[in-house]
Amino acid sequence: MKVELFIPCFVDQLYPETAFNTMRLLEKSGCKVEYNSKQTCCGQPAYNAGYWDEAKEVGTKFLNDFSENTYVVAPSASCVGMVKGGYNDLFTNTIVHNKCRNLQSNIWELSDFLVNVAKKDYFGAELEGKAVYHDSCSALRECKIKDEPRQLLSKVHGLEMLEMQDTDMCCGFGGTFAVKFDAISSAMAEQKVNHAMAQNADYIISTDLSCLLHLQGYIEKNNLPIKTMHIADVLCNGWLESTEY
């Protein structure tokens, strides 16, 4: 099974190891992974800020960077949600309408792809401790992903998964929301972290590094004994050998 890997811009710049772990998981699932090094952004930052012309320009490049009839997998429900939903506003009834629709039907968030397409949920991962899963807004509401990450995490040796209060509530990041309404954003992060710590969790796990970046910032600022991890990093923990790419 051939898969084209989409690594969002902030993952590429801030969390490159998560990108490599995504590739390793796909390869361990039996996929032949291809990566177009010319790829950049899906256009979500401009789109969310109201700059739709600029978002359309970036989105057009995205459509040209990926094949419309091949699986495209990304370690970010937020960016996948942008392509599946936001592109309807940008490209409906345009010259690339059909190409956009084809790509929308073939782009997948990582956990969704592993469970529902690759049909694999066990990777021999090991991680000692207690963890809660944070349902990101994009994963839950845009991509309809809820059970898949929990299914994958339930197979991690040594990891006790707990459900925290208001797991489906926003973490407060919301892209530019965190900048425009920083006080509200920080309060929402505080609430989310407090719910996790109420379960005595060692980790907060999610499909979206944008959420985890926001929560980790609050954790570090307040020197709290809890850590955030992307699901790809969890699923590779304990079995990963050093591999050069």
Coordinates of C-alpha atoms in Angstrom, one line a residue:
M1 CA 0.0 0.0 0.0
K2 CA 1.5 3.3 -1.1
V3 CA 1.1 6.3 1.2
E4 CA 2.1 9.9 0.7
L5 CA 3.2 11.5 4.0
F6 CA 2.0 15.0 4.8
I7 CA 4.0 16.7 7.5
P8 CA 2.4 20.0 8.6
C9 CA 4.7 23.0 8.8
F10 CA 4.8 23.3 12.5
V11 CA 5.5 19.6 13.0
D12 CA 8.4 19.9 10.5
Q13 CA 9.8 22.9 12.4
L14 CA 9.1 22.1 16.0
Y15 CA 8.6 18.3 16.3
P16 CA 10.6 16.6 13.6
E17 CA 10.9 13.4 15.6
T18 CA 7.1 13.0 15.5
A19 CA 7.3 13.2 11.7
F20 CA 9.9 10.4 11.6
N21 CA 7.8 8.3 14.1
T22 CA 4.8 8.7 11.8
M23 CA 6.9 7.4 8.9
R24 CA 8.1 4.4 11.0
L25 CA 4.6 3.5 12.1
L26 CA 3.3 3.6 8.5
E27 CA 6.3 1.4 7.4
K28 CA 5.7 -1.0 10.3
S29 CA 2.1 -1.2 9.0
G30 CA 3.3 -2.5 5.7
C31 CA 3.0 0.8 3.8
K32 CA 5.5 2.2 1.2
V33 CA 5.9 5.8 2.3
E34 CA 6.7 8.6 -0.1
Y35 CA 7.5 12.1 1.0
N36 CA 7.5 15.2 -1.2
S37 CA 10.1 17.5 0.2
K38 CA 8.6 20.5 -1.7
Q39 CA 5.4 20.4 0.5
T40 CA 4.8 23.3 2.9
C41 CA 1.5 24.2 4.5
C42 CA -2.2 23.4 4.0
G43 CA -3.2 27.0 4.4
Q44 CA -5.0 26.7 7.7
P45 CA -3.3 29.7 9.5
A46 CA -4.3 32.1 6.7
Y47 CA -7.8 30.6 6.4
N48 CA -8.5 30.8 10.1
A49 CA -7.3 34.4 10.2
G50 CA -9.7 35.4 7.4
Y51 CA -7.2 35.7 4.6
W52 CA -8.9 33.3 2.2
D53 CA -7.2 34.6 -1.0
E54 CA -3.8 33.8 0.6
A55 CA -5.1 30.5 2.0
K56 CA -6.4 29.5 -1.5
E57 CA -2.9 30.2 -2.9
V58 CA -1.3 28.0 -0.4
G59 CA -4.0 25.4 -0.8
T60 CA -3.5 25.3 -4.5
K61 CA 0.1 24.4 -3.9
F62 CA -1.0 21.7 -1.5
L63 CA -3.3 20.2 -4.2
N64 CA -0.4 20.2 -6.6
D65 CA 2.0 18.6 -4.1
F66 CA 0.0 15.5 -3.5
S67 CA -1.7 12.8 -5.6
E68 CA -5.4 12.8 -5.7
N69 CA -5.8 9.0 -6.0
T70 CA -3.2 7.9 -3.3
Y71 CA -3.6 7.8 0.4
V72 CA -2.3 10.9 2.1
V73 CA -1.6 10.5 5.9
A74 CA -0.7 13.2 8.4
P75 CA 0.0 13.3 12.1
S76 CA -2.4 16.2 12.6
A77 CA -6.2 16.0 12.7
S78 CA -6.2 19.8 12.5
C79 CA -4.6 20.0 9.1
V80 CA -6.6 17.0 7.8
G81 CA -9.7 18.7 9.0
M82 CA -8.7 21.8 7.1
V83 CA -8.4 19.9 3.9
K84 CA -11.6 18.0 4.4
G85 CA -13.6 21.0 5.4
G86 CA -11.9 24.3 4.8
Y87 CA -11.1 23.4 1.2
N88 CA -14.9 23.3 0.5
D89 CA -14.9 27.1 1.0
L90 CA -11.8 27.7 -1.1
F91 CA -12.2 25.3 -4.1
T92 CA -15.9 24.4 -4.6
N93 CA -16.9 25.1 -8.2
T94 CA -13.4 26.1 -9.2
I95 CA -11.2 24.5 -11.9
V96 CA -9.7 22.1 -9.3
H97 CA -13.0 21.1 -7.8
N98 CA -12.8 17.5 -8.8
K99 CA -9.2 17.1 -7.8
C100 CA -9.9 18.6 -4.5
R101 CA -12.8 16.3 -3.8
N102 CA -10.6 13.2 -4.7
L103 CA -7.9 14.3 -2.4
Q104 CA -10.4 15.1 0.4
S105 CA -11.6 11.5 0.2
N106 CA -8.1 10.1 0.4
I107 CA -6.5 12.2 3.2
W108 CA -6.4 10.6 6.6
E109 CA -5.2 11.4 10.2
L110 CA -2.7 8.9 11.4
S111 CA -4.7 7.0 14.0
D112 CA -7.7 6.9 11.8
F113 CA -5.6 5.5 9.0
L114 CA -3.9 2.9 11.1
V115 CA -7.1 1.5 12.6
N116 CA -9.5 1.8 9.7
V117 CA -7.4 1.4 6.6
A118 CA -4.2 -0.4 7.5
K119 CA -6.2 -2.5 10.1
K120 CA -3.4 -2.4 12.6
D121 CA -3.6 -1.4 16.2
Y122 CA -0.7 -3.1 17.9
F123 CA 2.9 -2.0 17.6
G124 CA 4.6 -3.5 20.6
A125 CA 5.0 -0.1 22.3
E126 CA 5.8 0.3 25.9
L127 CA 5.2 3.3 28.2
E128 CA 5.0 3.1 32.0
G129 CA 2.5 5.4 33.7
K130 CA -1.0 6.8 33.6
A131 CA -2.3 8.8 30.8
V132 CA -5.4 10.7 29.6
Y133 CA -6.4 11.3 26.0
H134 CA -7.3 14.8 24.9
D135 CA -9.9 14.9 22.1
S136 CA -8.9 17.8 20.0
C137 CA -11.7 19.9 18.4
S138 CA -10.5 19.0 14.9
A139 CA -10.2 15.3 15.5
L140 CA -13.5 14.9 17.2
R141 CA -15.7 17.4 15.3
E142 CA -14.1 17.7 11.9
C143 CA -12.6 14.2 11.4
K144 CA -15.1 12.3 13.6
I145 CA -12.2 10.5 15.4
K146 CA -12.9 9.3 18.9
D147 CA -12.4 5.6 19.4
E148 CA -9.4 5.0 17.1
P149 CA -6.7 6.7 19.3
R150 CA -8.1 5.0 22.4
Q151 CA -8.0 1.6 20.7
L152 CA -4.3 2.1 19.7
L153 CA -3.3 3.4 23.2
S154 CA -5.1 0.5 24.9
K155 CA -2.5 -1.8 23.4
V156 CA 0.5 0.0 24.8
H157 CA 2.2 -2.1 27.4
G158 CA 2.5 -0.5 30.9
L159 CA 0.2 2.4 30.0
E160 CA -3.0 2.8 32.1
M161 CA -5.5 5.0 30.2
L162 CA -7.9 7.1 32.2
E163 CA -10.8 9.3 31.1
M164 CA -10.6 12.9 32.4
Q165 CA -13.4 15.3 32.9
D166 CA -14.4 17.3 29.8
T167 CA -12.0 15.4 27.6
D168 CA -13.9 16.8 24.6
M169 CA -13.6 20.4 25.6
C170 CA -11.2 22.7 23.7
C171 CA -7.7 23.2 25.2
G172 CA -7.8 26.9 24.4
F173 CA -5.2 27.0 21.6
G174 CA -7.4 27.6 18.5
G175 CA -4.5 29.1 16.5
T176 CA -4.9 32.9 16.5
F177 CA -7.4 32.6 19.3
A178 CA -4.5 32.0 21.7
V179 CA -3.0 35.3 20.6
K180 CA -6.1 37.5 20.4
F181 CA -7.7 36.1 23.7
D182 CA -4.6 35.1 25.6
A183 CA -6.3 35.3 29.1
I184 CA -9.2 33.0 28.1
S185 CA -6.8 30.7 26.2
S186 CA -4.6 30.3 29.3
A187 CA -7.6 29.7 31.5
M188 CA -8.8 26.9 29.2
A189 CA -5.3 25.3 29.2
E190 CA -5.3 25.5 33.0
Q191 CA -8.7 23.8 33.2
K192 CA -7.6 21.0 30.8
V193 CA -4.3 20.3 32.7
N194 CA -6.1 20.4 36.0
H195 CA -8.5 17.8 34.8
A196 CA -5.6 15.6 33.7
M197 CA -3.8 16.0 37.0
A198 CA -7.0 15.2 38.9
Q199 CA -6.6 11.7 37.5
N200 CA -2.9 11.6 38.7
A201 CA -1.9 11.3 35.0
D202 CA 1.7 11.3 34.0
Y203 CA 0.9 12.1 30.3
I204 CA -1.6 14.0 28.2
I205 CA -1.8 12.3 24.8
S206 CA -3.4 13.7 21.6
T207 CA -3.5 13.5 17.9
D208 CA -2.7 17.2 17.6
L209 CA 0.7 18.8 18.4
S210 CA -0.9 22.3 18.3
C211 CA -3.0 21.4 21.3
L212 CA 0.0 19.7 23.0
L213 CA 2.3 22.7 22.4
H214 CA -0.2 25.0 24.1
L215 CA -0.7 22.6 27.1
Q216 CA 3.0 22.0 27.4
G217 CA 3.6 25.7 27.6
Y218 CA 1.2 26.0 30.5
I219 CA 2.8 23.0 32.2
E220 CA 6.3 24.3 31.9
K221 CA 5.4 27.8 33.0
N222 CA 3.9 26.4 36.2
N223 CA 6.5 23.6 36.7
L224 CA 3.8 20.9 36.9
P225 CA 4.7 17.1 37.1
I226 CA 2.9 16.1 33.9
K227 CA 4.0 15.8 30.3
T228 CA 2.4 15.9 26.8
M229 CA 3.0 13.3 24.1
H230 CA 1.8 12.9 20.5
I231 CA 0.2 9.5 19.8
A232 CA 2.8 8.7 17.2
D233 CA 5.6 9.1 19.8
V234 CA 3.7 6.9 22.2
L235 CA 3.2 4.2 19.7
C236 CA 6.9 4.1 18.9
N237 CA 8.1 4.2 22.5
G238 CA 9.9 1.2 23.7
W239 CA 10.5 -0.6 20.3
L240 CA 12.1 2.1 18.2
E241 CA 15.7 1.5 17.1
S242 CA 17.8 4.3 15.8
T243 CA 17.2 4.6 12.1
E244 CA 18.6 7.1 9.7
Y245 CA 16.3 8.7 7.1

